[in-house]
Each structure stands twice: as C-alpha cells, then as structure tokens.
JSON list of C-alpha atoms in Angstrom, two decimals:
[
{"chain": "A", "resi": 169, "resn": "UNK", "atom": "CA", "xyz": [-111.50, -72.02, -95.95]},
{"chain": "A", "resi": 170, "resn": "UNK", "atom": "CA", "xyz": [-111.75, -68.25, -95.46]},
{"chain": "A", "resi": 171, "resn": "UNK", "atom": "CA", "xyz": [-114.83, -67.99, -97.69]},
{"chain": "A", "resi": 172, "resn": "UNK", "atom": "CA", "xyz": [-116.61, -70.70, -95.70]},
{"chain": "A", "resi": 173, "resn": "UNK", "atom": "CA", "xyz": [-115.55, -69.04, -92.42]},
{"chain": "A", "resi": 174, "resn": "UNK", "atom": "CA", "xyz": [-116.96, -65.65, -93.50]},
{"chain": "A", "resi": 175, "resn": "UNK", "atom": "CA", "xyz": [-120.22, -67.19, -94.73]},
{"chain": "A", "resi": 176, "resn": "UNK", "atom": "CA", "xyz": [-120.59, -69.18, -91.50]},
{"chain": "A", "resi": 177, "resn": "UNK", "atom": "CA", "xyz": [-119.91, -66.07, -89.39]},
{"chain": "A", "resi": 178, "resn": "UNK", "atom": "CA", "xyz": [-122.35, -63.88, -91.33]},
{"chain": "A", "resi": 179, "resn": "UNK", "atom": "CA", "xyz": [-125.01, -66.52, -91.98]},
{"chain": "A", "resi": 180, "resn": "UNK", "atom": "CA", "xyz": [-127.61, -64.80, -89.77]},
{"chain": "A", "resi": 181, "resn": "UNK", "atom": "CA", "xyz": [-127.10, -61.58, -91.71]},
{"chain": "A", "resi": 182, "resn": "UNK", "atom": "CA", "xyz": [-127.83, -63.41, -95.00]},
{"chain": "A", "resi": 183, "resn": "UNK", "atom": "CA", "xyz": [-124.48, -62.39, -96.49]},
{"chain": "A", "resi": 184, "resn": "UNK", "atom": "CA", "xyz": [-122.96, -64.85, -98.95]},
{"chain": "A", "resi": 185, "resn": "UNK", "atom": "CA", "xyz": [-119.40, -64.44, -100.23]},
{"chain": "A", "resi": 186, "resn": "UNK", "atom": "CA", "xyz": [-118.47, -66.25, -103.45]},
{"chain": "A", "resi": 187, "resn": "UNK", "atom": "CA", "xyz": [-115.24, -64.46, -104.41]},
{"chain": "A", "resi": 188, "resn": "UNK", "atom": "CA", "xyz": [-112.82, -62.88, -101.94]},
{"chain": "A", "resi": 189, "resn": "UNK", "atom": "CA", "xyz": [-111.56, -60.40, -104.52]},
{"chain": "A", "resi": 190, "resn": "UNK", "atom": "CA", "xyz": [-114.95, -59.35, -105.89]},
{"chain": "A", "resi": 191, "resn": "UNK", "atom": "CA", "xyz": [-116.98, -59.36, -102.67]},
{"chain": "A", "resi": 192, "resn": "UNK", "atom": "CA", "xyz": [-114.61, -57.71, -100.16]},
{"chain": "A", "resi": 193, "resn": "UNK", "atom": "CA", "xyz": [-113.09, -54.76, -102.02]},
{"chain": "A", "resi": 194, "resn": "UNK", "atom": "CA", "xyz": [-115.84, -52.23, -101.18]},
{"chain": "A", "resi": 195, "resn": "UNK", "atom": "CA", "xyz": [-115.67, -52.79, -97.40]},
{"chain": "A", "resi": 196, "resn": "UNK", "atom": "CA", "xyz": [-119.28, -53.95, -96.86]},
{"chain": "A", "resi": 197, "resn": "UNK", "atom": "CA", "xyz": [-118.43, -57.56, -95.89]},
{"chain": "A", "resi": 198, "resn": "UNK", "atom": "CA", "xyz": [-115.42, -56.42, -93.82]},
{"chain": "A", "resi": 199, "resn": "UNK", "atom": "CA", "xyz": [-117.71, -53.98, -92.00]},
{"chain": "A", "resi": 200, "resn": "UNK", "atom": "CA", "xyz": [-120.19, -56.74, -91.07]},
{"chain": "A", "resi": 201, "resn": "UNK", "atom": "CA", "xyz": [-117.37, -59.16, -90.21]},
{"chain": "A", "resi": 202, "resn": "UNK", "atom": "CA", "xyz": [-115.68, -56.79, -87.73]},
{"chain": "A", "resi": 203, "resn": "UNK", "atom": "CA", "xyz": [-118.97, -55.84, -86.10]},
{"chain": "A", "resi": 204, "resn": "UNK", "atom": "CA", "xyz": [-119.85, -59.52, -85.73]},
{"chain": "A", "resi": 205, "resn": "UNK", "atom": "CA", "xyz": [-116.46, -60.79, -84.51]},
{"chain": "A", "resi": 206, "resn": "UNK", "atom": "CA", "xyz": [-115.31, -57.90, -82.37]},
{"chain": "A", "resi": 207, "resn": "UNK", "atom": "CA", "xyz": [-118.60, -56.24, -81.45]},
{"chain": "A", "resi": 208, "resn": "UNK", "atom": "CA", "xyz": [-117.10, -53.10, -82.99]},
{"chain": "A", "resi": 209, "resn": "UNK", "atom": "CA", "xyz": [-119.29, -50.17, -83.97]},
{"chain": "A", "resi": 210, "resn": "UNK", "atom": "CA", "xyz": [-117.78, -48.50, -87.01]},
{"chain": "A", "resi": 211, "resn": "UNK", "atom": "CA", "xyz": [-118.59, -44.85, -87.56]},
{"chain": "A", "resi": 212, "resn": "UNK", "atom": "CA", "xyz": [-119.14, -45.23, -91.29]},
{"chain": "A", "resi": 213, "resn": "UNK", "atom": "CA", "xyz": [-122.15, -45.97, -93.52]},
{"chain": "A", "resi": 214, "resn": "UNK", "atom": "CA", "xyz": [-122.80, -49.64, -94.35]},
{"chain": "A", "resi": 215, "resn": "UNK", "atom": "CA", "xyz": [-123.16, -49.26, -98.12]},
{"chain": "A", "resi": 216, "resn": "UNK", "atom": "CA", "xyz": [-120.68, -47.17, -100.13]},
{"chain": "A", "resi": 217, "resn": "UNK", "atom": "CA", "xyz": [-121.54, -46.96, -103.81]},
{"chain": "A", "resi": 218, "resn": "UNK", "atom": "CA", "xyz": [-118.93, -44.54, -105.16]},
{"chain": "A", "resi": 219, "resn": "UNK", "atom": "CA", "xyz": [-115.19, -45.20, -105.26]},
{"chain": "A", "resi": 220, "resn": "UNK", "atom": "CA", "xyz": [-114.57, -42.13, -103.10]},
{"chain": "A", "resi": 221, "resn": "UNK", "atom": "CA", "xyz": [-116.91, -43.42, -100.38]},
{"chain": "A", "resi": 222, "resn": "UNK", "atom": "CA", "xyz": [-115.47, -46.95, -100.65]},
{"chain": "A", "resi": 223, "resn": "UNK", "atom": "CA", "xyz": [-111.95, -45.58, -100.19]},
{"chain": "A", "resi": 224, "resn": "UNK", "atom": "CA", "xyz": [-113.06, -43.58, -97.13]},
{"chain": "A", "resi": 225, "resn": "UNK", "atom": "CA", "xyz": [-114.90, -46.60, -95.70]},
{"chain": "A", "resi": 226, "resn": "UNK", "atom": "CA", "xyz": [-111.90, -48.91, -96.19]},
{"chain": "A", "resi": 227, "resn": "UNK", "atom": "CA", "xyz": [-109.64, -46.31, -94.59]},
{"chain": "A", "resi": 228, "resn": "UNK", "atom": "CA", "xyz": [-111.77, -46.34, -91.41]},
{"chain": "A", "resi": 229, "resn": "UNK", "atom": "CA", "xyz": [-112.00, -50.16, -91.38]},
{"chain": "A", "resi": 230, "resn": "UNK", "atom": "CA", "xyz": [-108.28, -50.77, -91.89]},
{"chain": "A", "resi": 231, "resn": "UNK", "atom": "CA", "xyz": [-107.38, -48.15, -89.29]},
{"chain": "A", "resi": 232, "resn": "UNK", "atom": "CA", "xyz": [-109.55, -50.01, -86.73]},
{"chain": "A", "resi": 233, "resn": "UNK", "atom": "CA", "xyz": [-107.99, -53.35, -87.74]},
{"chain": "A", "resi": 234, "resn": "UNK", "atom": "CA", "xyz": [-104.45, -51.99, -87.30]},
{"chain": "A", "resi": 235, "resn": "UNK", "atom": "CA", "xyz": [-105.43, -50.59, -83.89]},
{"chain": "A", "resi": 236, "resn": "UNK", "atom": "CA", "xyz": [-107.03, -53.88, -82.74]},
{"chain": "A", "resi": 237, "resn": "UNK", "atom": "CA", "xyz": [-104.06, -55.92, -83.95]},
{"chain": "A", "resi": 238, "resn": "UNK", "atom": "CA", "xyz": [-101.61, -53.33, -82.54]},
{"chain": "A", "resi": 239, "resn": "UNK", "atom": "CA", "xyz": [-99.73, -53.13, -85.84]},
{"chain": "A", "resi": 240, "resn": "UNK", "atom": "CA", "xyz": [-97.56, -50.27, -87.07]},
{"chain": "A", "resi": 241, "resn": "UNK", "atom": "CA", "xyz": [-98.03, -49.06, -90.64]},
{"chain": "A", "resi": 242, "resn": "UNK", "atom": "CA", "xyz": [-94.73, -50.70, -91.67]},
{"chain": "A", "resi": 243, "resn": "UNK", "atom": "CA", "xyz": [-96.05, -54.11, -90.51]},
{"chain": "A", "resi": 244, "resn": "UNK", "atom": "CA", "xyz": [-99.20, -54.03, -92.65]},
{"chain": "A", "resi": 245, "resn": "UNK", "atom": "CA", "xyz": [-99.30, -56.36, -95.66]},
{"chain": "A", "resi": 246, "resn": "UNK", "atom": "CA", "xyz": [-102.33, -54.62, -97.13]},
{"chain": "A", "resi": 247, "resn": "UNK", "atom": "CA", "xyz": [-103.53, -51.10, -97.87]},
{"chain": "A", "resi": 248, "resn": "UNK", "atom": "CA", "xyz": [-106.68, -49.23, -98.83]},
{"chain": "A", "resi": 249, "resn": "UNK", "atom": "CA", "xyz": [-105.51, -49.09, -102.45]},
{"chain": "A", "resi": 250, "resn": "UNK", "atom": "CA", "xyz": [-104.59, -52.79, -102.69]},
{"chain": "A", "resi": 251, "resn": "UNK", "atom": "CA", "xyz": [-107.91, -53.97, -101.22]},
{"chain": "A", "resi": 252, "resn": "UNK", "atom": "CA", "xyz": [-109.82, -51.52, -103.43]},
{"chain": "A", "resi": 253, "resn": "UNK", "atom": "CA", "xyz": [-107.87, -52.84, -106.43]},
{"chain": "A", "resi": 254, "resn": "UNK", "atom": "CA", "xyz": [-109.08, -56.40, -105.58]},
{"chain": "A", "resi": 255, "resn": "UNK", "atom": "CA", "xyz": [-105.54, -57.60, -104.89]},
{"chain": "A", "resi": 256, "resn": "UNK", "atom": "CA", "xyz": [-105.98, -61.21, -103.72]},
{"chain": "A", "resi": 257, "resn": "UNK", "atom": "CA", "xyz": [-102.68, -61.42, -101.83]},
{"chain": "A", "resi": 258, "resn": "UNK", "atom": "CA", "xyz": [-103.46, -58.33, -99.74]},
{"chain": "A", "resi": 259, "resn": "UNK", "atom": "CA", "xyz": [-107.02, -59.54, -99.13]},
{"chain": "A", "resi": 260, "resn": "UNK", "atom": "CA", "xyz": [-105.75, -62.93, -97.91]},
{"chain": "A", "resi": 261, "resn": "UNK", "atom": "CA", "xyz": [-103.20, -61.34, -95.57]},
{"chain": "A", "resi": 262, "resn": "UNK", "atom": "CA", "xyz": [-105.91, -59.07, -94.13]},
{"chain": "A", "resi": 263, "resn": "UNK", "atom": "CA", "xyz": [-108.43, -61.89, -93.58]},
{"chain": "A", "resi": 264, "resn": "UNK", "atom": "CA", "xyz": [-105.86, -64.21, -92.00]},
{"chain": "A", "resi": 265, "resn": "UNK", "atom": "CA", "xyz": [-104.78, -61.44, -89.60]},
{"chain": "A", "resi": 266, "resn": "UNK", "atom": "CA", "xyz": [-108.43, -60.75, -88.63]},
{"chain": "A", "resi": 267, "resn": "UNK", "atom": "CA", "xyz": [-109.15, -64.46, -88.19]},
{"chain": "A", "resi": 268, "resn": "UNK", "atom": "CA", "xyz": [-106.06, -65.05, -86.02]},
{"chain": "A", "resi": 269, "resn": "UNK", "atom": "CA", "xyz": [-106.88, -62.08, -83.79]},
{"chain": "A", "resi": 270, "resn": "UNK", "atom": "CA", "xyz": [-110.61, -62.52, -83.28]},
{"chain": "A", "resi": 271, "resn": "UNK", "atom": "CA", "xyz": [-110.80, -66.33, -83.54]},
{"chain": "A", "resi": 272, "resn": "UNK", "atom": "CA", "xyz": [-107.36, -67.65, -82.47]},
{"chain": "A", "resi": 273, "resn": "UNK", "atom": "CA", "xyz": [-108.69, -71.24, -82.19]},
{"chain": "A", "resi": 274, "resn": "UNK", "atom": "CA", "xyz": [-109.65, -71.27, -85.87]},
{"chain": "A", "resi": 275, "resn": "UNK", "atom": "CA", "xyz": [-107.75, -74.11, -87.56]},
{"chain": "A", "resi": 276, "resn": "UNK", "atom": "CA", "xyz": [-106.24, -72.16, -90.45]},
{"chain": "A", "resi": 277, "resn": "UNK", "atom": "CA", "xyz": [-104.36, -74.46, -92.86]},
{"chain": "A", "resi": 278, "resn": "UNK", "atom": "CA", "xyz": [-100.62, -73.96, -92.11]},
{"chain": "A", "resi": 279, "resn": "UNK", "atom": "CA", "xyz": [-97.78, -73.48, -94.60]},
{"chain": "A", "resi": 280, "resn": "UNK", "atom": "CA", "xyz": [-99.89, -71.77, -97.27]},
{"chain": "A", "resi": 281, "resn": "UNK", "atom": "CA", "xyz": [-97.43, -69.98, -99.51]},
{"chain": "A", "resi": 282, "resn": "UNK", "atom": "CA", "xyz": [-97.38, -68.31, -102.90]},
{"chain": "A", "resi": 283, "resn": "UNK", "atom": "CA", "xyz": [-94.57, -67.40, -105.26]},
{"chain": "A", "resi": 284, "resn": "UNK", "atom": "CA", "xyz": [-94.67, -63.72, -106.16]},
{"chain": "A", "resi": 285, "resn": "UNK", "atom": "CA", "xyz": [-93.06, -62.34, -109.28]},
{"chain": "A", "resi": 286, "resn": "UNK", "atom": "CA", "xyz": [-92.16, -58.64, -109.26]},
{"chain": "A", "resi": 287, "resn": "UNK", "atom": "CA", "xyz": [-91.68, -57.04, -112.67]},
{"chain": "A", "resi": 288, "resn": "UNK", "atom": "CA", "xyz": [-89.79, -53.77, -112.87]},
{"chain": "A", "resi": 289, "resn": "UNK", "atom": "CA", "xyz": [-89.35, -51.64, -115.99]},
{"chain": "A", "resi": 290, "resn": "UNK", "atom": "CA", "xyz": [-85.74, -50.44, -116.31]},
{"chain": "A", "resi": 291, "resn": "UNK", "atom": "CA", "xyz": [-83.84, -48.53, -118.97]},
{"chain": "A", "resi": 292, "resn": "UNK", "atom": "CA", "xyz": [-82.47, -51.81, -120.36]},
{"chain": "A", "resi": 293, "resn": "UNK", "atom": "CA", "xyz": [-85.76, -53.72, -120.32]},
{"chain": "A", "resi": 294, "resn": "UNK", "atom": "CA", "xyz": [-87.82, -55.73, -117.85]},
{"chain": "A", "resi": 295, "resn": "UNK", "atom": "CA", "xyz": [-86.28, -56.93, -114.60]},
{"chain": "A", "resi": 296, "resn": "UNK", "atom": "CA", "xyz": [-88.02, -59.72, -112.71]},
{"chain": "A", "resi": 297, "resn": "UNK", "atom": "CA", "xyz": [-87.49, -61.07, -109.19]},
{"chain": "A", "resi": 298, "resn": "UNK", "atom": "CA", "xyz": [-89.14, -64.06, -107.53]},
{"chain": "A", "resi": 299, "resn": "UNK", "atom": "CA", "xyz": [-89.96, -64.50, -103.83]},
{"chain": "A", "resi": 300, "resn": "UNK", "atom": "CA", "xyz": [-91.92, -66.94, -101.69]},
{"chain": "A", "resi": 301, "resn": "UNK", "atom": "CA", "xyz": [-94.50, -65.35, -99.41]},
{"chain": "A", "resi": 302, "resn": "UNK", "atom": "CA", "xyz": [-96.31, -67.12, -96.58]},
{"chain": "A", "resi": 303, "resn": "UNK", "atom": "CA", "xyz": [-100.06, -66.51, -96.21]},
{"chain": "A", "resi": 304, "resn": "UNK", "atom": "CA", "xyz": [-100.37, -68.63, -93.07]},
{"chain": "A", "resi": 305, "resn": "UNK", "atom": "CA", "xyz": [-97.67, -69.48, -90.54]},
{"chain": "A", "resi": 306, "resn": "UNK", "atom": "CA", "xyz": [-94.90, -71.91, -91.27]},
{"chain": "A", "resi": 307, "resn": "UNK", "atom": "CA", "xyz": [-95.75, -74.99, -89.17]},
{"chain": "A", "resi": 308, "resn": "UNK", "atom": "CA", "xyz": [-92.09, -75.90, -88.67]},
{"chain": "A", "resi": 309, "resn": "UNK", "atom": "CA", "xyz": [-91.39, -72.43, -87.22]},
{"chain": "A", "resi": 310, "resn": "UNK", "atom": "CA", "xyz": [-94.44, -72.69, -84.95]},
{"chain": "A", "resi": 311, "resn": "UNK", "atom": "CA", "xyz": [-93.33, -76.09, -83.65]},
{"chain": "A", "resi": 312, "resn": "UNK", "atom": "CA", "xyz": [-89.80, -74.82, -83.07]},
{"chain": "A", "resi": 313, "resn": "UNK", "atom": "CA", "xyz": [-91.14, -71.87, -81.10]},
{"chain": "A", "resi": 314, "resn": "UNK", "atom": "CA", "xyz": [-93.47, -74.05, -79.05]},
{"chain": "A", "resi": 315, "resn": "UNK", "atom": "CA", "xyz": [-90.56, -76.30, -78.02]},
{"chain": "A", "resi": 316, "resn": "UNK", "atom": "CA", "xyz": [-88.83, -73.29, -76.50]},
{"chain": "A", "resi": 317, "resn": "UNK", "atom": "CA", "xyz": [-91.96, -71.82, -74.90]},
{"chain": "A", "resi": 318, "resn": "UNK", "atom": "CA", "xyz": [-90.86, -69.77, -71.89]},
{"chain": "A", "resi": 319, "resn": "UNK", "atom": "CA", "xyz": [-93.83, -70.71, -69.71]},
{"chain": "A", "resi": 320, "resn": "UNK", "atom": "CA", "xyz": [-93.37, -74.45, -70.39]},
{"chain": "A", "resi": 321, "resn": "UNK", "atom": "CA", "xyz": [-89.77, -74.10, -69.27]},
{"chain": "A", "resi": 322, "resn": "UNK", "atom": "CA", "xyz": [-90.81, -72.28, -66.09]},
{"chain": "A", "resi": 323, "resn": "UNK", "atom": "CA", "xyz": [-93.28, -74.98, -65.09]},
{"chain": "A", "resi": 324, "resn": "UNK", "atom": "CA", "xyz": [-90.56, -77.59, -65.40]},
{"chain": "A", "resi": 325, "resn": "UNK", "atom": "CA", "xyz": [-88.11, -75.53, -63.33]},
{"chain": "A", "resi": 326, "resn": "UNK", "atom": "CA", "xyz": [-87.77, -75.27, -59.58]},
{"chain": "A", "resi": 327, "resn": "UNK", "atom": "CA", "xyz": [-90.66, -73.72, -57.57]},
{"chain": "A", "resi": 328, "resn": "UNK", "atom": "CA", "xyz": [-88.67, -70.58, -56.70]},
{"chain": "A", "resi": 329, "resn": "UNK", "atom": "CA", "xyz": [-88.68, -69.42, -60.32]},
{"chain": "A", "resi": 330, "resn": "UNK", "atom": "CA", "xyz": [-92.37, -70.15, -60.66]},
{"chain": "A", "resi": 331, "resn": "UNK", "atom": "CA", "xyz": [-93.12, -68.16, -57.52]},
{"chain": "A", "resi": 332, "resn": "UNK", "atom": "CA", "xyz": [-91.18, -65.23, -58.97]},
{"chain": "A", "resi": 333, "resn": "UNK", "atom": "CA", "xyz": [-93.31, -65.37, -62.13]},
{"chain": "A", "resi": 334, "resn": "UNK", "atom": "CA", "xyz": [-96.53, -65.59, -60.08]},
{"chain": "A", "resi": 335, "resn": "UNK", "atom": "CA", "xyz": [-95.42, -62.54, -58.11]},
{"chain": "A", "resi": 336, "resn": "UNK", "atom": "CA", "xyz": [-94.73, -60.61, -61.32]},
{"chain": "A", "resi": 337, "resn": "UNK", "atom": "CA", "xyz": [-98.13, -61.59, -62.75]},
{"chain": "A", "resi": 338, "resn": "UNK", "atom": "CA", "xyz": [-99.88, -60.56, -59.53]},
{"chain": "A", "resi": 339, "resn": "UNK", "atom": "CA", "xyz": [-98.23, -57.15, -59.69]},
{"chain": "A", "resi": 340, "resn": "UNK", "atom": "CA", "xyz": [-99.28, -56.83, -63.34]},
{"chain": "A", "resi": 341, "resn": "UNK", "atom": "CA", "xyz": [-102.91, -57.73, -62.58]},
{"chain": "A", "resi": 342, "resn": "UNK", "atom": "CA", "xyz": [-103.00, -55.55, -59.46]},
{"chain": "A", "resi": 343, "resn": "UNK", "atom": "CA", "xyz": [-101.65, -52.58, -61.40]},
{"chain": "A", "resi": 344, "resn": "UNK", "atom": "CA", "xyz": [-104.57, -52.72, -63.86]},
{"chain": "A", "resi": 345, "resn": "UNK", "atom": "CA", "xyz": [-107.58, -53.84, -61.82]},
{"chain": "A", "resi": 346, "resn": "UNK", "atom": "CA", "xyz": [-106.35, -51.75, -58.88]},
{"chain": "A", "resi": 347, "resn": "UNK", "atom": "CA", "xyz": [-107.76, -48.76, -60.79]},
{"chain": "A", "resi": 348, "resn": "UNK", "atom": "CA", "xyz": [-111.19, -50.28, -60.13]},
{"chain": "A", "resi": 349, "resn": "UNK", "atom": "CA", "xyz": [-110.50, -50.54, -56.40]},
{"chain": "A", "resi": 350, "resn": "UNK", "atom": "CA", "xyz": [-109.79, -54.29, -56.53]},
{"chain": "A", "resi": 351, "resn": "UNK", "atom": "CA", "xyz": [-106.84, -55.82, -54.69]},
{"chain": "A", "resi": 352, "resn": "UNK", "atom": "CA", "xyz": [-105.50, -59.13, -56.04]},
{"chain": "A", "resi": 353, "resn": "UNK", "atom": "CA", "xyz": [-103.44, -61.27, -53.69]},
{"chain": "A", "resi": 354, "resn": "UNK", "atom": "CA", "xyz": [-104.01, -64.84, -54.87]},
{"chain": "A", "resi": 355, "resn": "UNK", "atom": "CA", "xyz": [-104.14, -66.03, -58.47]},
{"chain": "A", "resi": 356, "resn": "UNK", "atom": "CA", "xyz": [-105.78, -69.42, -57.84]},
{"chain": "A", "resi": 357, "resn": "UNK", "atom": "CA", "xyz": [-108.68, -68.36, -55.59]},
{"chain": "A", "resi": 358, "resn": "UNK", "atom": "CA", "xyz": [-109.43, -64.88, -56.93]},
{"chain": "A", "resi": 359, "resn": "UNK", "atom": "CA", "xyz": [-109.42, -65.90, -60.59]},
{"chain": "A", "resi": 360, "resn": "UNK", "atom": "CA", "xyz": [-111.62, -68.99, -60.16]},
{"chain": "A", "resi": 361, "resn": "UNK", "atom": "CA", "xyz": [-114.95, -67.20, -60.69]},
{"chain": "A", "resi": 362, "resn": "UNK", "atom": "CA", "xyz": [-113.87, -65.32, -63.85]},
{"chain": "A", "resi": 363, "resn": "UNK", "atom": "CA", "xyz": [-114.83, -61.84, -62.61]},
{"chain": "A", "resi": 364, "resn": "UNK", "atom": "CA", "xyz": [-111.30, -60.41, -62.26]},
{"chain": "A", "resi": 365, "resn": "UNK", "atom": "CA", "xyz": [-110.32, -61.98, -65.57]},
{"chain": "A", "resi": 366, "resn": "UNK", "atom": "CA", "xyz": [-113.20, -60.18, -67.34]},
{"chain": "A", "resi": 367, "resn": "UNK", "atom": "CA", "xyz": [-112.41, -56.87, -65.64]},
{"chain": "A", "resi": 368, "resn": "UNK", "atom": "CA", "xyz": [-108.71, -57.27, -66.51]},
{"chain": "A", "resi": 369, "resn": "UNK", "atom": "CA", "xyz": [-109.51, -57.86, -70.19]},
{"chain": "A", "resi": 370, "resn": "UNK", "atom": "CA", "xyz": [-111.74, -54.78, -70.16]},
{"chain": "A", "resi": 371, "resn": "UNK", "atom": "CA", "xyz": [-108.96, -52.66, -68.63]},
{"chain": "A", "resi": 372, "resn": "UNK", "atom": "CA", "xyz": [-106.30, -53.95, -71.04]},
{"chain": "A", "resi": 373, "resn": "UNK", "atom": "CA", "xyz": [-108.44, -53.59, -74.17]},
{"chain": "A", "resi": 374, "resn": "UNK", "atom": "CA", "xyz": [-109.90, -50.26, -73.07]},
{"chain": "A", "resi": 375, "resn": "UNK", "atom": "CA", "xyz": [-113.61, -51.00, -73.22]},
{"chain": "A", "resi": 376, "resn": "UNK", "atom": "CA", "xyz": [-116.51, -51.11, -70.79]},
{"chain": "A", "resi": 377, "resn": "UNK", "atom": "CA", "xyz": [-117.96, -54.53, -70.00]},
{"chain": "A", "resi": 378, "resn": "UNK", "atom": "CA", "xyz": [-121.71, -54.42, -69.59]},
{"chain": "A", "resi": 379, "resn": "UNK", "atom": "CA", "xyz": [-122.41, -55.65, -66.05]},
{"chain": "A", "resi": 380, "resn": "UNK", "atom": "CA", "xyz": [-125.63, -57.24, -67.27]},
{"chain": "A", "resi": 381, "resn": "UNK", "atom": "CA", "xyz": [-123.58, -59.73, -69.29]},
{"chain": "A", "resi": 382, "resn": "UNK", "atom": "CA", "xyz": [-122.07, -61.46, -66.24]},
{"chain": "A", "resi": 383, "resn": "UNK", "atom": "CA", "xyz": [-122.41, -61.78, -62.47]},
{"chain": "A", "resi": 384, "resn": "UNK", "atom": "CA", "xyz": [-120.16, -59.34, -60.63]},
{"chain": "A", "resi": 385, "resn": "UNK", "atom": "CA", "xyz": [-120.55, -61.40, -57.43]},
{"chain": "A", "resi": 386, "resn": "UNK", "atom": "CA", "xyz": [-121.39, -64.95, -58.59]},
{"chain": "A", "resi": 387, "resn": "UNK", "atom": "CA", "xyz": [-123.10, -67.05, -55.93]},
{"chain": "A", "resi": 388, "resn": "UNK", "atom": "CA", "xyz": [-123.08, -70.43, -57.69]},
{"chain": "A", "resi": 389, "resn": "UNK", "atom": "CA", "xyz": [-120.92, -72.51, -60.03]},
{"chain": "A", "resi": 390, "resn": "UNK", "atom": "CA", "xyz": [-123.42, -71.89, -62.85]},
{"chain": "A", "resi": 391, "resn": "UNK", "atom": "CA", "xyz": [-123.06, -68.13, -62.42]},
{"chain": "A", "resi": 392, "resn": "UNK", "atom": "CA", "xyz": [-119.26, -68.48, -62.49]},
{"chain": "A", "resi": 393, "resn": "UNK", "atom": "CA", "xyz": [-119.46, -70.54, -65.71]}
]
C-alpha cells in the first residue's frame, strides 16, 4: 500500500520505488516525497552518494518531519541510524506518520501489527523477549475513541454548551487572525468564503500563503470554491 502510494505521489517525477528498505535509506525518495506532499523546500542536496552525506541528509529530513508532526525525540519510532541501516520497521513507522499527517484521508489498512523479538546477550547466555507492535492504528481503539468524541457529545447537548464552545473557538480564531488586522465575530458567515480559514492555517502553521493562489475578497461562489 505504501509503495503504491509513494509511486502514485511521485509519478510525475518518474520515481519508482520497488523496495521500501532498499529505495528509501539514502533520503532521496523521502526528500522528493516531503517536497511534493508538504511543499517543503529542504536545504540539502538531492543526491547524496557517500554515507556521510546520506547521514547528514537524513538528519535534516527527519528533523523537518519531527517539526511538522510536532513530535518530541522520545516519541519518534525511527532514527537516522535505523533508516540508514534499512530497518523495515522504522521505515514503516516513518512512512505511516508522514502519510497520516500530510494525507489524513488516505485509507491506510488498520490493525497492521508485527511481533518483534529482542535478543540480548547476557553473562548466562541469550535472553529473548517478544512484543507486539502496531504499524497502523488499532481499529477497535479508534472506534472506541470516536464513540466518546467530545464534539459529538457537545452537538447532542443543550444549546448553552454549544454556544460556550463557539465563543471559545471565536476567541481562538480572533487571537490568531487578529494579528493580521482581521476581527472575527461570526463563525457561520465569516468562514463561508474560506479566506479566514486559509489565513488561520497560515498563522497556525507559520507560513506565508501566496495571495495569488486564492481570492482575498471573493466576489462569486466559484472564487470561494
């Protein structure tokens, strides 16, 4: 699934991945993938032929990924060394995390798990321990979480609670787009043309949205779309 997704995403760049372990370890495919999915410009050369350059390239790429995904070092299930060593488990964890962040609607197969066996050399011989590790989310856990979704509960509650949430959201939006001199007073009417939503995303993610890519003052439904 991941191989097909990468090849589909990078089709126009004539990049074909046949093996996740063999084709991703040097950072070239990851570089193209991040630039394509996240419109990210990575300050590193495209092709790294030596191990030293590959390690440096992967370091830059994985640092950007951790920043985009807002993950602390302790939360990472991969590393420069594990990807460079063609570790399939680390590579899968990395690709799934990238896919979920940049293409959240992607229908990743749920409940994909592997059994890992850790072998440790001790003074009395080899010590082994087994563990089950999930590559993709446990569907049962997802369904259990969705049943208790806080927003679903709010919409089924009395209007007073919903109004309180709307007020909190308005304050949140106003706090961020207010820096651009925009005052938000009504969620329904002011969000209908998409402009404030785009500006809010830009403020939250910390990047500049090119004004040529959308209409700042749309005059028709087509321009809003």
